[in-house]
Coordinates of C-alpha atoms in Angstrom, one line a residue:
Chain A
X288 CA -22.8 17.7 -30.4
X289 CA -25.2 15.5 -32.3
X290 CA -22.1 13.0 -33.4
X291 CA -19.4 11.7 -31.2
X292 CA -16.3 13.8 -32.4
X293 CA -13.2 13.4 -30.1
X294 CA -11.3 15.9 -32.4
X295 CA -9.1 13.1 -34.0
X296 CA -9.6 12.2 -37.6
X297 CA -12.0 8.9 -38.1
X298 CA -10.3 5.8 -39.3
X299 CA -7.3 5.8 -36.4
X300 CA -6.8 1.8 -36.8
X301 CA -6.7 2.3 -40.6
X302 CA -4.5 5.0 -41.1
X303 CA -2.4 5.3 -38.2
X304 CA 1.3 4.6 -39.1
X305 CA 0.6 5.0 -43.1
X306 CA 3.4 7.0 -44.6
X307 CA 2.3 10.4 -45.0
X308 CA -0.7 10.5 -42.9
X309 CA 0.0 11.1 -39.2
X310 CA -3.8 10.0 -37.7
X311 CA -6.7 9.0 -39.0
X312 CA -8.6 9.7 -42.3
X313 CA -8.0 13.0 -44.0
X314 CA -11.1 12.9 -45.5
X315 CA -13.0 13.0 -42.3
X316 CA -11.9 16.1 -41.5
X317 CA -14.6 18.6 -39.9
X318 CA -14.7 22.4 -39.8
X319 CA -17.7 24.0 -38.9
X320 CA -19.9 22.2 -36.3
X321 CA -22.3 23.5 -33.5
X322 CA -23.3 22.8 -30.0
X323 CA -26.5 22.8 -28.3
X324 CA -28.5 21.8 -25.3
X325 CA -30.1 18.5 -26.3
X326 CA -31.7 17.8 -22.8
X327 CA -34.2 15.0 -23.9
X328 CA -37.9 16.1 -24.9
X329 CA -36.6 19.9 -24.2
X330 CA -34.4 20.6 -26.8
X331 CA -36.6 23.2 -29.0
X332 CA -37.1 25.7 -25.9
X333 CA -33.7 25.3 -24.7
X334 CA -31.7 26.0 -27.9
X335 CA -34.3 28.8 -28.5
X336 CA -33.5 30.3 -26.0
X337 CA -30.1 30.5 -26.9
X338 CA -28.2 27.3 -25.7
X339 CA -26.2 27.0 -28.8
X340 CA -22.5 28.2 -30.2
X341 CA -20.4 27.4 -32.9
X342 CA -17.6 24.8 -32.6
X343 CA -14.6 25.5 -35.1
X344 CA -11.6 22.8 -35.8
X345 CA -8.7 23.5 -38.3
X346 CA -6.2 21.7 -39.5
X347 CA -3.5 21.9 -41.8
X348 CA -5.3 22.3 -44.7
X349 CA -8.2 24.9 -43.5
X350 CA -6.1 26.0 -40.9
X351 CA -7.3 29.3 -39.7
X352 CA -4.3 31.9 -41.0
X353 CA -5.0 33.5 -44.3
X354 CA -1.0 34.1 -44.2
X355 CA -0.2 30.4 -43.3
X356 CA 3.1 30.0 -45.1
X357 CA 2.2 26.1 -45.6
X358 CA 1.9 25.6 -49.2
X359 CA -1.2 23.0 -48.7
X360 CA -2.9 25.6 -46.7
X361 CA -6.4 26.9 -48.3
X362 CA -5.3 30.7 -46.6
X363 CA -9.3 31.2 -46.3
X364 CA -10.3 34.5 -44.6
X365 CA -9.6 34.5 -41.4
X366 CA -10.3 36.1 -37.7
X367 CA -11.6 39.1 -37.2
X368 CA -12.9 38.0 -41.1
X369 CA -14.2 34.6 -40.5
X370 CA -17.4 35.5 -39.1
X371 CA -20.0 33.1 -37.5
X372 CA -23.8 33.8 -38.1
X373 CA -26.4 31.6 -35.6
X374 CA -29.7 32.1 -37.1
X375 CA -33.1 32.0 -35.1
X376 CA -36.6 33.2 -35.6
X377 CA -38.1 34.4 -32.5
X378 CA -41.5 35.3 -31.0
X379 CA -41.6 38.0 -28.2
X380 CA -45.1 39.3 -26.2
X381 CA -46.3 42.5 -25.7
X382 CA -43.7 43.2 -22.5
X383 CA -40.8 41.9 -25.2
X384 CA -40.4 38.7 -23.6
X385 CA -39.8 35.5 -25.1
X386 CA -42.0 33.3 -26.1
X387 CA -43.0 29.7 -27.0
X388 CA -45.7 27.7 -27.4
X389 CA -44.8 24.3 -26.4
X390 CA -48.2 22.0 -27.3
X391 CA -47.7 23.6 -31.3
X392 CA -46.3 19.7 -33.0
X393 CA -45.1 21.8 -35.6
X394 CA -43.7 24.7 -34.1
X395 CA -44.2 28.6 -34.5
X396 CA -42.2 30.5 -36.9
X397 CA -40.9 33.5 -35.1
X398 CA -41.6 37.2 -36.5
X399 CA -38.2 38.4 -35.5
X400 CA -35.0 37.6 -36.9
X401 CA -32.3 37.5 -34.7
X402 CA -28.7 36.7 -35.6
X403 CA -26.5 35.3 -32.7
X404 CA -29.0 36.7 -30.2
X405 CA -30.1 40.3 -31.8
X406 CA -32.8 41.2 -34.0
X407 CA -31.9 42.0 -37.5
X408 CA -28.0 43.5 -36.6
X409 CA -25.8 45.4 -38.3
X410 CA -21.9 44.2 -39.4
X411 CA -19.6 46.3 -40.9
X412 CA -17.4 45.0 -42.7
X413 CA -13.9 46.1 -45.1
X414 CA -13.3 46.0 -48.6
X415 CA -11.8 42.5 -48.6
X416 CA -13.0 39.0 -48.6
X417 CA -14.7 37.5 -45.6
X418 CA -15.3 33.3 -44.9
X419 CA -19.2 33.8 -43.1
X420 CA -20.1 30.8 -41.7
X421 CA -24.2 30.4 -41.5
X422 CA -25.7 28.0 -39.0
X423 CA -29.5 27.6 -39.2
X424 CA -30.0 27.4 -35.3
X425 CA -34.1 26.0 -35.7
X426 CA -36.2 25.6 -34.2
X427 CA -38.1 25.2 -37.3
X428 CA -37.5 27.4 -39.8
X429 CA -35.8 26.7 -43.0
X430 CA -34.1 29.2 -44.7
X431 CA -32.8 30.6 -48.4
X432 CA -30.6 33.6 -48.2
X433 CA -29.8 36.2 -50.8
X434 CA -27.2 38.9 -50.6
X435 CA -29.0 41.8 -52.0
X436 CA -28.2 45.3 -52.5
X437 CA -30.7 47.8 -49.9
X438 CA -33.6 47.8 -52.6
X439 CA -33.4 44.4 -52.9
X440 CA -33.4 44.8 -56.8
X441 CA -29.7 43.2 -57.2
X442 CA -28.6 39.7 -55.6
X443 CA -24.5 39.0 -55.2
X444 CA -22.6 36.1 -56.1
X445 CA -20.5 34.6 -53.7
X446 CA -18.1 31.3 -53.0
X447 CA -19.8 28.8 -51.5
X448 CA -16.8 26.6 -50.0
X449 CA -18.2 24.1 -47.3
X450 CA -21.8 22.1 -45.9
X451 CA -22.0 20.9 -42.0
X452 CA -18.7 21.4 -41.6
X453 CA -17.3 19.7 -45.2
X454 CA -15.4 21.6 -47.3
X455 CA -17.1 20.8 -50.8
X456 CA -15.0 18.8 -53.6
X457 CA -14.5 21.9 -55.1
X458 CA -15.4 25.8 -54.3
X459 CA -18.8 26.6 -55.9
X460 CA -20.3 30.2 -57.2
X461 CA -23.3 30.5 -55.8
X462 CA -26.0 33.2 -55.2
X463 CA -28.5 31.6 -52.2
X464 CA -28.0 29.6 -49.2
X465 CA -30.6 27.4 -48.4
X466 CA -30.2 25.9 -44.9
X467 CA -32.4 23.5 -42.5
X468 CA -32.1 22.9 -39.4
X469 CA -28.8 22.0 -37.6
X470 CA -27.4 22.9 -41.4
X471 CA -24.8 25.3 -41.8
X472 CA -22.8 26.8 -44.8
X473 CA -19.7 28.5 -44.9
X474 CA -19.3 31.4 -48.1
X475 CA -16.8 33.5 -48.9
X476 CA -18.2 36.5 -49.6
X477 CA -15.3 39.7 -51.5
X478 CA -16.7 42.9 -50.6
X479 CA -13.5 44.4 -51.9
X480 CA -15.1 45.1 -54.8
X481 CA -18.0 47.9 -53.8
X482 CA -17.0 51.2 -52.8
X483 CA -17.0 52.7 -49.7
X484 CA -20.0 52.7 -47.5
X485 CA -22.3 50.2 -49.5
X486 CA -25.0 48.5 -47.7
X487 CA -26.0 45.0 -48.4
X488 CA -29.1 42.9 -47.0
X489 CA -29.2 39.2 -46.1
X490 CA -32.6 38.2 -47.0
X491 CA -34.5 35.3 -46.6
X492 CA -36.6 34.4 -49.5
X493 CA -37.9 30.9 -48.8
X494 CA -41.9 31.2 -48.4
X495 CA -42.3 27.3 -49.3
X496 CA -40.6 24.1 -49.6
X497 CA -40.2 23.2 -53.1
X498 CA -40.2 19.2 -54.0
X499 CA -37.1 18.5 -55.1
X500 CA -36.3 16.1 -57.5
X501 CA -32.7 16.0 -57.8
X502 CA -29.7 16.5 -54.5
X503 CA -28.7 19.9 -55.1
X504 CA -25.0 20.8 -55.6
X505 CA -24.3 21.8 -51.7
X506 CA -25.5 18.6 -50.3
X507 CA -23.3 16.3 -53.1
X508 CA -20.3 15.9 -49.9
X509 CA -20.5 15.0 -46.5
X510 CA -23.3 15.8 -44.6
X511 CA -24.4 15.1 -41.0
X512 CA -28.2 17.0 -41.6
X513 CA -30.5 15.8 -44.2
X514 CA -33.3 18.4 -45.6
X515 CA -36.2 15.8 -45.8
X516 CA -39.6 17.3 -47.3
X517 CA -43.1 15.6 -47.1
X518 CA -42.9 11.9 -48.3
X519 CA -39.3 12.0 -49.1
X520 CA -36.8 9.4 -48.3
X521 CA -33.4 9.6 -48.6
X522 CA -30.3 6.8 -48.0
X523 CA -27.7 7.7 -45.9
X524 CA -24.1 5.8 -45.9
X525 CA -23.6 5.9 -42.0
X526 CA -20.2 4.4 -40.7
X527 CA -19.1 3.8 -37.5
X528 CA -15.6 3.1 -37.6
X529 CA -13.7 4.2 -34.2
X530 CA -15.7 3.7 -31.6
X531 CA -19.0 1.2 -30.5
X532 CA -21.8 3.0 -28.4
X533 CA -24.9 4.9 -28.6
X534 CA -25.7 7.5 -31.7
X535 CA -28.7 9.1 -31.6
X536 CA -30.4 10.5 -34.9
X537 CA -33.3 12.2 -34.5
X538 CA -35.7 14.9 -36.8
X539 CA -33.9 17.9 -36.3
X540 CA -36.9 20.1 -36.6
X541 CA -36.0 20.3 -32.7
X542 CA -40.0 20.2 -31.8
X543 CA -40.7 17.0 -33.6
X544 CA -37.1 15.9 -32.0
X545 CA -39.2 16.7 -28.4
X546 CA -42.2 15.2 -29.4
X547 CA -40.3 11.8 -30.0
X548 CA -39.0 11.8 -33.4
X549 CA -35.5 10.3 -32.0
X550 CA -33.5 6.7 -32.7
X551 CA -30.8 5.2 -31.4
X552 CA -28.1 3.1 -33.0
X553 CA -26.3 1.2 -30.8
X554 CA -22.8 0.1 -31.9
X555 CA -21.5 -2.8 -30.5
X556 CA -18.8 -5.8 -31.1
Chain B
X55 CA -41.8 30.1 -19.8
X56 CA -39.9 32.3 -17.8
X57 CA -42.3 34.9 -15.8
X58 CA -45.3 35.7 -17.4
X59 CA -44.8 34.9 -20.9
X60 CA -46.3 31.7 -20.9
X61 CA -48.0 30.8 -24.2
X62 CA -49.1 27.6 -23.2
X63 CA -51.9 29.3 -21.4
X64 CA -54.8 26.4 -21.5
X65 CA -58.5 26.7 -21.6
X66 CA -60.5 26.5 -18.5
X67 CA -63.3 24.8 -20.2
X68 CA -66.0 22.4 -18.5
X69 CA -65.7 18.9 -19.3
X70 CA -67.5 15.7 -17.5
X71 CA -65.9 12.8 -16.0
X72 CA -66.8 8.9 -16.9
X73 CA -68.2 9.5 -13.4
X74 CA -70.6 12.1 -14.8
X75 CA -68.8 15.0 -12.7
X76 CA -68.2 18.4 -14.3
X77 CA -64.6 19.8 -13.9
X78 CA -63.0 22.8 -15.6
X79 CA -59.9 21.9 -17.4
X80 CA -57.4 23.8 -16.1
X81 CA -58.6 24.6 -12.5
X82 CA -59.3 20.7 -12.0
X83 CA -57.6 19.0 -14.3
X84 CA -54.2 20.6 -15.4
X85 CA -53.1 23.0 -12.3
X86 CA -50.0 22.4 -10.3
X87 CA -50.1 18.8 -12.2
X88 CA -48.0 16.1 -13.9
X89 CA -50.5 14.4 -16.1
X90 CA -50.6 12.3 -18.9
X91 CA -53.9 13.4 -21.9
X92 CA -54.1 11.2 -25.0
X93 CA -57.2 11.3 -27.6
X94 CA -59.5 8.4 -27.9
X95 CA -63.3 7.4 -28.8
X96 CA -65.1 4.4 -27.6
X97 CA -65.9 2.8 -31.1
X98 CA -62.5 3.7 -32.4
X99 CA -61.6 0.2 -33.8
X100 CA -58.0 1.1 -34.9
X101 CA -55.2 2.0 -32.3
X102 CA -57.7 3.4 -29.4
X103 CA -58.0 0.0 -28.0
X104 CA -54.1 -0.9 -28.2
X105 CA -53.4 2.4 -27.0
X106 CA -55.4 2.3 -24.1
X107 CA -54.4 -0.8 -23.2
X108 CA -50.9 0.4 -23.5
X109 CA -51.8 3.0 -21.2
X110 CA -53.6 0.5 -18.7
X111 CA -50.0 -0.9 -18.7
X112 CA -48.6 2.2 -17.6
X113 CA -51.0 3.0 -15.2
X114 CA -50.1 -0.5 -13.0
X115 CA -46.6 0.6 -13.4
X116 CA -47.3 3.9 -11.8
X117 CA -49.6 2.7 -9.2
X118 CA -51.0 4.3 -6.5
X119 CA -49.1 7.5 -7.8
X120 CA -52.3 7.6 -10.4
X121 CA -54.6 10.3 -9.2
X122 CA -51.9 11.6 -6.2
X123 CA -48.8 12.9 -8.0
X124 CA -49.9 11.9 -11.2
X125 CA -53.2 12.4 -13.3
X126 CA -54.1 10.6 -16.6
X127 CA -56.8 12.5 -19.2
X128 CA -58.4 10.6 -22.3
X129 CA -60.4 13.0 -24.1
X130 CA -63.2 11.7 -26.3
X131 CA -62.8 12.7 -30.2
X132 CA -66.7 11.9 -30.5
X133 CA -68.3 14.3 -27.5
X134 CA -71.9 13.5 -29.5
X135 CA -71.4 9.8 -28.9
X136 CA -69.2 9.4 -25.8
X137 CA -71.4 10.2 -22.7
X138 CA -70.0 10.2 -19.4
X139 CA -72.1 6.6 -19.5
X140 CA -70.4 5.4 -22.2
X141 CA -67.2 6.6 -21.0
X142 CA -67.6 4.6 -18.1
X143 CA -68.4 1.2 -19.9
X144 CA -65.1 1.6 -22.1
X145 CA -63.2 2.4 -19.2
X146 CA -64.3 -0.5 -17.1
X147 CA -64.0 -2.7 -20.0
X148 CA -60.6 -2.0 -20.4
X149 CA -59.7 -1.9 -16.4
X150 CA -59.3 1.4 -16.3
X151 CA -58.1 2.2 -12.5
X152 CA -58.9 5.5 -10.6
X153 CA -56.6 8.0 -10.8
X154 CA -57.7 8.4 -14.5
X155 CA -60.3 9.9 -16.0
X156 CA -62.3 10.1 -19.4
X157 CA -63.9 13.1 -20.4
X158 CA -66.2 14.4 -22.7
X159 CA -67.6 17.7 -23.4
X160 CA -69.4 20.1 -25.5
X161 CA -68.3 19.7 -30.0
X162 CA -66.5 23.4 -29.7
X163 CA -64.6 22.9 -26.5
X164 CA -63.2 19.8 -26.9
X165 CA -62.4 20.5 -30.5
X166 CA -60.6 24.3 -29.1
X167 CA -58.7 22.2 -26.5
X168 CA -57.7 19.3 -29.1
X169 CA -56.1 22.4 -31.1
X170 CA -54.7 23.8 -28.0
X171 CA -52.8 20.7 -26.8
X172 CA -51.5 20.3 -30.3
X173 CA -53.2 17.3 -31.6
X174 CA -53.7 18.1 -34.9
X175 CA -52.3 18.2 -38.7
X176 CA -52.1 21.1 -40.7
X177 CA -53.3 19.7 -43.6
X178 CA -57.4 19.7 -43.2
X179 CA -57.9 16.2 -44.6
X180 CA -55.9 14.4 -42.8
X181 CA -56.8 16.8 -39.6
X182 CA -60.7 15.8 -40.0
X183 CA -59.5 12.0 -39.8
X184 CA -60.4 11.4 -36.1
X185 CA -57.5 8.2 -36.0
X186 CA -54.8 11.0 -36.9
X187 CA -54.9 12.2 -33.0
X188 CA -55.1 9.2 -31.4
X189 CA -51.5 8.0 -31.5
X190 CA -49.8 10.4 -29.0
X191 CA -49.8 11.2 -25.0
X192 CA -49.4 14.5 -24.4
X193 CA -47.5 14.6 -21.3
X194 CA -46.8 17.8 -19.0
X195 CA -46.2 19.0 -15.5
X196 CA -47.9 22.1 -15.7
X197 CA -46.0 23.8 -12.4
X198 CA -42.7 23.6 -14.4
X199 CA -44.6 24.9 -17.3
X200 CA -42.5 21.7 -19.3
X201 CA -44.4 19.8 -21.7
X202 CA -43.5 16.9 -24.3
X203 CA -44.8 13.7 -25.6
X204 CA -44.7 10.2 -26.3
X205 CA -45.8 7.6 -28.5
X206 CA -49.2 5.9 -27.4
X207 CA -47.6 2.8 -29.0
X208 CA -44.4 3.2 -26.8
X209 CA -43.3 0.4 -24.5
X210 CA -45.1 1.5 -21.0
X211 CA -41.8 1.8 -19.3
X212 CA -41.0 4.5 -22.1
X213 CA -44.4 6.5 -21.3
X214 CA -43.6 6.2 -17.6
X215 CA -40.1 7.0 -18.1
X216 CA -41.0 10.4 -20.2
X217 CA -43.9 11.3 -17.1
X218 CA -40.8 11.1 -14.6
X219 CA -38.7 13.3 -16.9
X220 CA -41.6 16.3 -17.3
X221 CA -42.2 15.5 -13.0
X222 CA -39.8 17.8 -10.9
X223 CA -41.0 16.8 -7.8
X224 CA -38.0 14.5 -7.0
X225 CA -35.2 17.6 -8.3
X226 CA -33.3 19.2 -5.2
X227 CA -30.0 21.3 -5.4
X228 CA -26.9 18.9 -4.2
X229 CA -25.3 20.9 -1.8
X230 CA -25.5 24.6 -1.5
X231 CA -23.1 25.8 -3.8
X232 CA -23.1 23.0 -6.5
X233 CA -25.6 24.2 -9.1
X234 CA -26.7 21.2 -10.4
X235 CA -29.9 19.4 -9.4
X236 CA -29.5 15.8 -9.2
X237 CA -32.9 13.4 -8.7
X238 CA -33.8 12.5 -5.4
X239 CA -33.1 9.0 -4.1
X240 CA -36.8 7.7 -5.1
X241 CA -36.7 4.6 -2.5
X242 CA -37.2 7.2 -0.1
X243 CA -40.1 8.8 -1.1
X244 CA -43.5 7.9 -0.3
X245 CA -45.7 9.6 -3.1
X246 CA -48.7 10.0 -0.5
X247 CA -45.7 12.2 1.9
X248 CA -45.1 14.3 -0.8
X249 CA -48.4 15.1 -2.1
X250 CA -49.7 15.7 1.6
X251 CA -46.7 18.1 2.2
X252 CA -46.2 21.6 1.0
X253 CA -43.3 21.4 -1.3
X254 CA -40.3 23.1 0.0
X255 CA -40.3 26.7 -1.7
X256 CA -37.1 26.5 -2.9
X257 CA -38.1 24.3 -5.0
X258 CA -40.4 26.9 -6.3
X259 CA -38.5 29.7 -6.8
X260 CA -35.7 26.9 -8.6
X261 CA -39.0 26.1 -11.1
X262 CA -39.6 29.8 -12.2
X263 CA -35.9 29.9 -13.2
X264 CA -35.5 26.5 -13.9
X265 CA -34.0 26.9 -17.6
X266 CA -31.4 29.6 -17.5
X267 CA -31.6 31.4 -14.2
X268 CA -29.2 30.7 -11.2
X269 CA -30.6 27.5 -8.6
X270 CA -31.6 28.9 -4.9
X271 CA -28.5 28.4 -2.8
X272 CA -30.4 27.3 0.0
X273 CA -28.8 24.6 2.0
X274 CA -30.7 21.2 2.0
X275 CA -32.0 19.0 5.0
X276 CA -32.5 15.4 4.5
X277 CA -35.2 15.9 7.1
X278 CA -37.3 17.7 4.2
X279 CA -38.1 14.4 2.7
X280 CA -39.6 12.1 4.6
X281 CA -38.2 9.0 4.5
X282 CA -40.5 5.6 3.7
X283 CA -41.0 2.1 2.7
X284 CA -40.7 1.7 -0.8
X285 CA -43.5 2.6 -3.1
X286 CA -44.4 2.7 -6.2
X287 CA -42.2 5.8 -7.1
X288 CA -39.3 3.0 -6.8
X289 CA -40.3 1.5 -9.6
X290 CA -40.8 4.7 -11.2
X291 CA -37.6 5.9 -10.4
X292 CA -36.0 3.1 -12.2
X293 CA -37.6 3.9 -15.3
X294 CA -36.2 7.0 -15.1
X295 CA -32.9 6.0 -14.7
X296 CA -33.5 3.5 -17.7
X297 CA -34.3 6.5 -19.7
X298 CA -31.2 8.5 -18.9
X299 CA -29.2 6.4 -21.0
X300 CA -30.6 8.1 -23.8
X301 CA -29.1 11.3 -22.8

């Protein structure tokens, strides 16, 4: 992972032995985080090639059991119907091999879309709610997704809960994900609602970056990926509270992270 | 890549030396090599002359392992200006050491192969500035097919330490069923014994499947690598160690 996480709450000499909290700081909990090869200067054709997954945490709160019979629980969708989407854009040759082009600074968008590995698959799913959890898995590519009906002449409303792992103050309705790099998204999506049979598209309709002016609602919580456009700046509010040693931060358009784009805080006494 | 599904194919055009000899890029130049290119021209008053200096620097730490394991390109922006001549003045001026050559060549060529090795800006203005390509090193080993690259600006033990981490030749397997490679003991490498040996062609077959295949299970000798006085590779090889802090 990008961030030290040893899957215990931040803030242990704070909160440990507070009344009511057991470790750490409930607000730092995390959800849904990644992994990937970060092997230095070789990220972008390792991770393209597939050296990434998903890393889920619960807790009491988001705890992974729709029938949890805590009374704190959220009871989000869950497995089979918490579903993880990896997104990558891929280039193949004529013999349907992968390729890359190393020397490009600003990488090649792919022509395929694969989703955890497969070009353009299929899910069936019930007539019930589901908690799909989107990871933009780079190497370059930004993304805005729209649910859309087959003709792609009606676009779906969903519940967007949680950013980089955060669940958001409060759930959002929302009709496009727009991810970067690294970024993920968790939605709830009720498909209960359609009848039998119906087939639904997830689209990508993002042809440019826009500048924007303002931070849009889905990137107003805790974040650990920034989506930075051409002479943008943004401040960050970075704390280190657990543990001193090395944090890397790099660009995580993963070619510019290869061609150096990469700093190092270093956390000492 | 794995195979044949390299897109990093390069051109094989003709370019001439600061000694006034013509190579062909790839043959000569690129080919079973760990080399170092950045982008420079001799009246270039901004960061050419701190960046070749910079790379002077990191030529002396690489020493005699410039123009034997490793092979550092500067490629003229101004082909029309920069004769081999020229080329030769600048390099002497700034102490330029064998092992590294500058090169010029025909307008077309040298602006296909700037495009090819990536230094360039999608936005046409600041692509026709000529100081926009002049701040990186592109740095490759071209038998791995793994390339990457580094500030020109960098501290040199930075630029040296990203060379050792594209050059392979000091990976072997630990142990025949261990699957991991771990970097050869550099103190005991002489840089002129490896280059004059063929390399062991485990090694080989590990480089075509370097990235997600299974490693050769091949047991190891010691007695493949000649042992040797300290060289410059020590030196290297503490660069690279410096740099695996990072990781």
């Amino acid at each position: 992972m990008d961030h030290f996480y040893p899957n215990i709450l931040a803030g242990y000499d704070e909160f440990h032995g507070v009344p009511g909290y057991t470790i750490g700081d409930p607000r730092e909990a995390l959800g849904t985080l990644w992994y990937h090869d970060h092997t230095l200067d070789f990220t972008s054709p390792n991770v393209y090639r597939g050296m990434a997954g998903f890393y889920l945490l619960f807790d009491d709160l988001d705890s992974g059991d729709e029938h949890d019979p805590n009374p704190q629980a959220l009871r989000l969708p869950s497995s089979p119907y918490d579903y993880q989407f990896i997104f990558q854009d891929k280039r193949f040759d004529a013999n349907g091999v992968l390729t890359f082009d190393q020397f490009t600074p600003e990488g090649v968008p792919g022509d395929k879309m694969t989703v955890n590995g497969k070009i353009e698959p299929v899910l069936h799913v019930a007539r019930r709610k589901y908690r799909l959890r989107f990871l933009n898995g780079g190497p370059t590519r930004f993304y805005e997704f729209y649910l859309v009906n087959t003709g792609g002449t009606a676009s779906y409303t969903f519940t967007y809960i949680a950013n980089d792992g955060n669940l958001l103050p409060a759930p959002m309705t929302d009709y496009k994900v727009r991810i970067g790099v690294a970024e993920r998204a968790d939605i709830v999506v009720d498909f209960g609602g359609f009848p039998l049979g119906t087939e639904f598209c997830l689209v990508n309709r993002l042809e440019q970056p826009d500048n924007r002016i303002s931070i849009p609602p889905h990137e107003r919580g805790r974040k650990d990926v920034y989506v930075l456009g051409p002479a943008e700046s943004v401040k960050v509010f970075l704390r280190f509270r657990d543990f001193k040693g090395k944090y890397p931060m790099h660009c995580h358009n993963l070619v510019h992270e290869d061609h150096a784009m990469m700093v190092r805080w270093d956390i000492v006494d | 890549m794995d195979g044949g599904a390299r897109a990093t194919a390069l051109p094989n055009i003709t370019l001439y030396t600061h000694e006034g000899k013509a190579v062909t890029f790839y043959d000569d130049l690129i080919c079973g090599k760990v080399v170092a290119i950045n982008m420079m021209y001799a009246e270039c008053e901004g960061i050419c002359p701190i960046a070749t200096s910079n790379l002077v620097r990191v030529q002396e730490l690489l020493g005699e392992c410039v123009g034997r394991d490793i092979f550092l390109y500067a490629l003229t922006l101004q082909p029309e200006i920069d004769t081999p001549q020229r080329l030769q003045e600048y390099a002497e001026m700034h102490g330029v050491k064998p092992g590294w050559w500058f090169l010029t060549g025909a307008r077309a060529d040298i602006e296909h192969l700037r495009y090819r090795l990536g230094f360039f800006d999608l936005n046409p203005v600041v692509d026709g500035e000529k100081a926009t390509h002049t701040g990186m090193v592109r740095i490759g080993n071209d038998e791995y097919d793994r390339w990457t690259s580094a500030s020109a600006l960098a501290k040199p033990e930075q630029i040296v330490a990203t060379i050792n981490h594209v050059d392979r030749s000091g990976m072997r397997p630990v142990g025949r069923h261990s699957g991991t490679l771990r970097p050869a003991p550099w103190h005991l490498l002489s840089c002129r014994a490896r280059t004059s040996a063929p390399r062991p062609s485990f090694l080989r077959r590990a480089s075509a499947s370097w990235a997600l295949g299974p490693l050769p299970s091949s047991p190891v000798g010691v007695t493949l690598w000649p042992k040797a006085a300290p060289t410059c590779r020590s030196l290297a090889g503490l660069c690279c160690s410096l740099a695996s802090v990072w990781l």
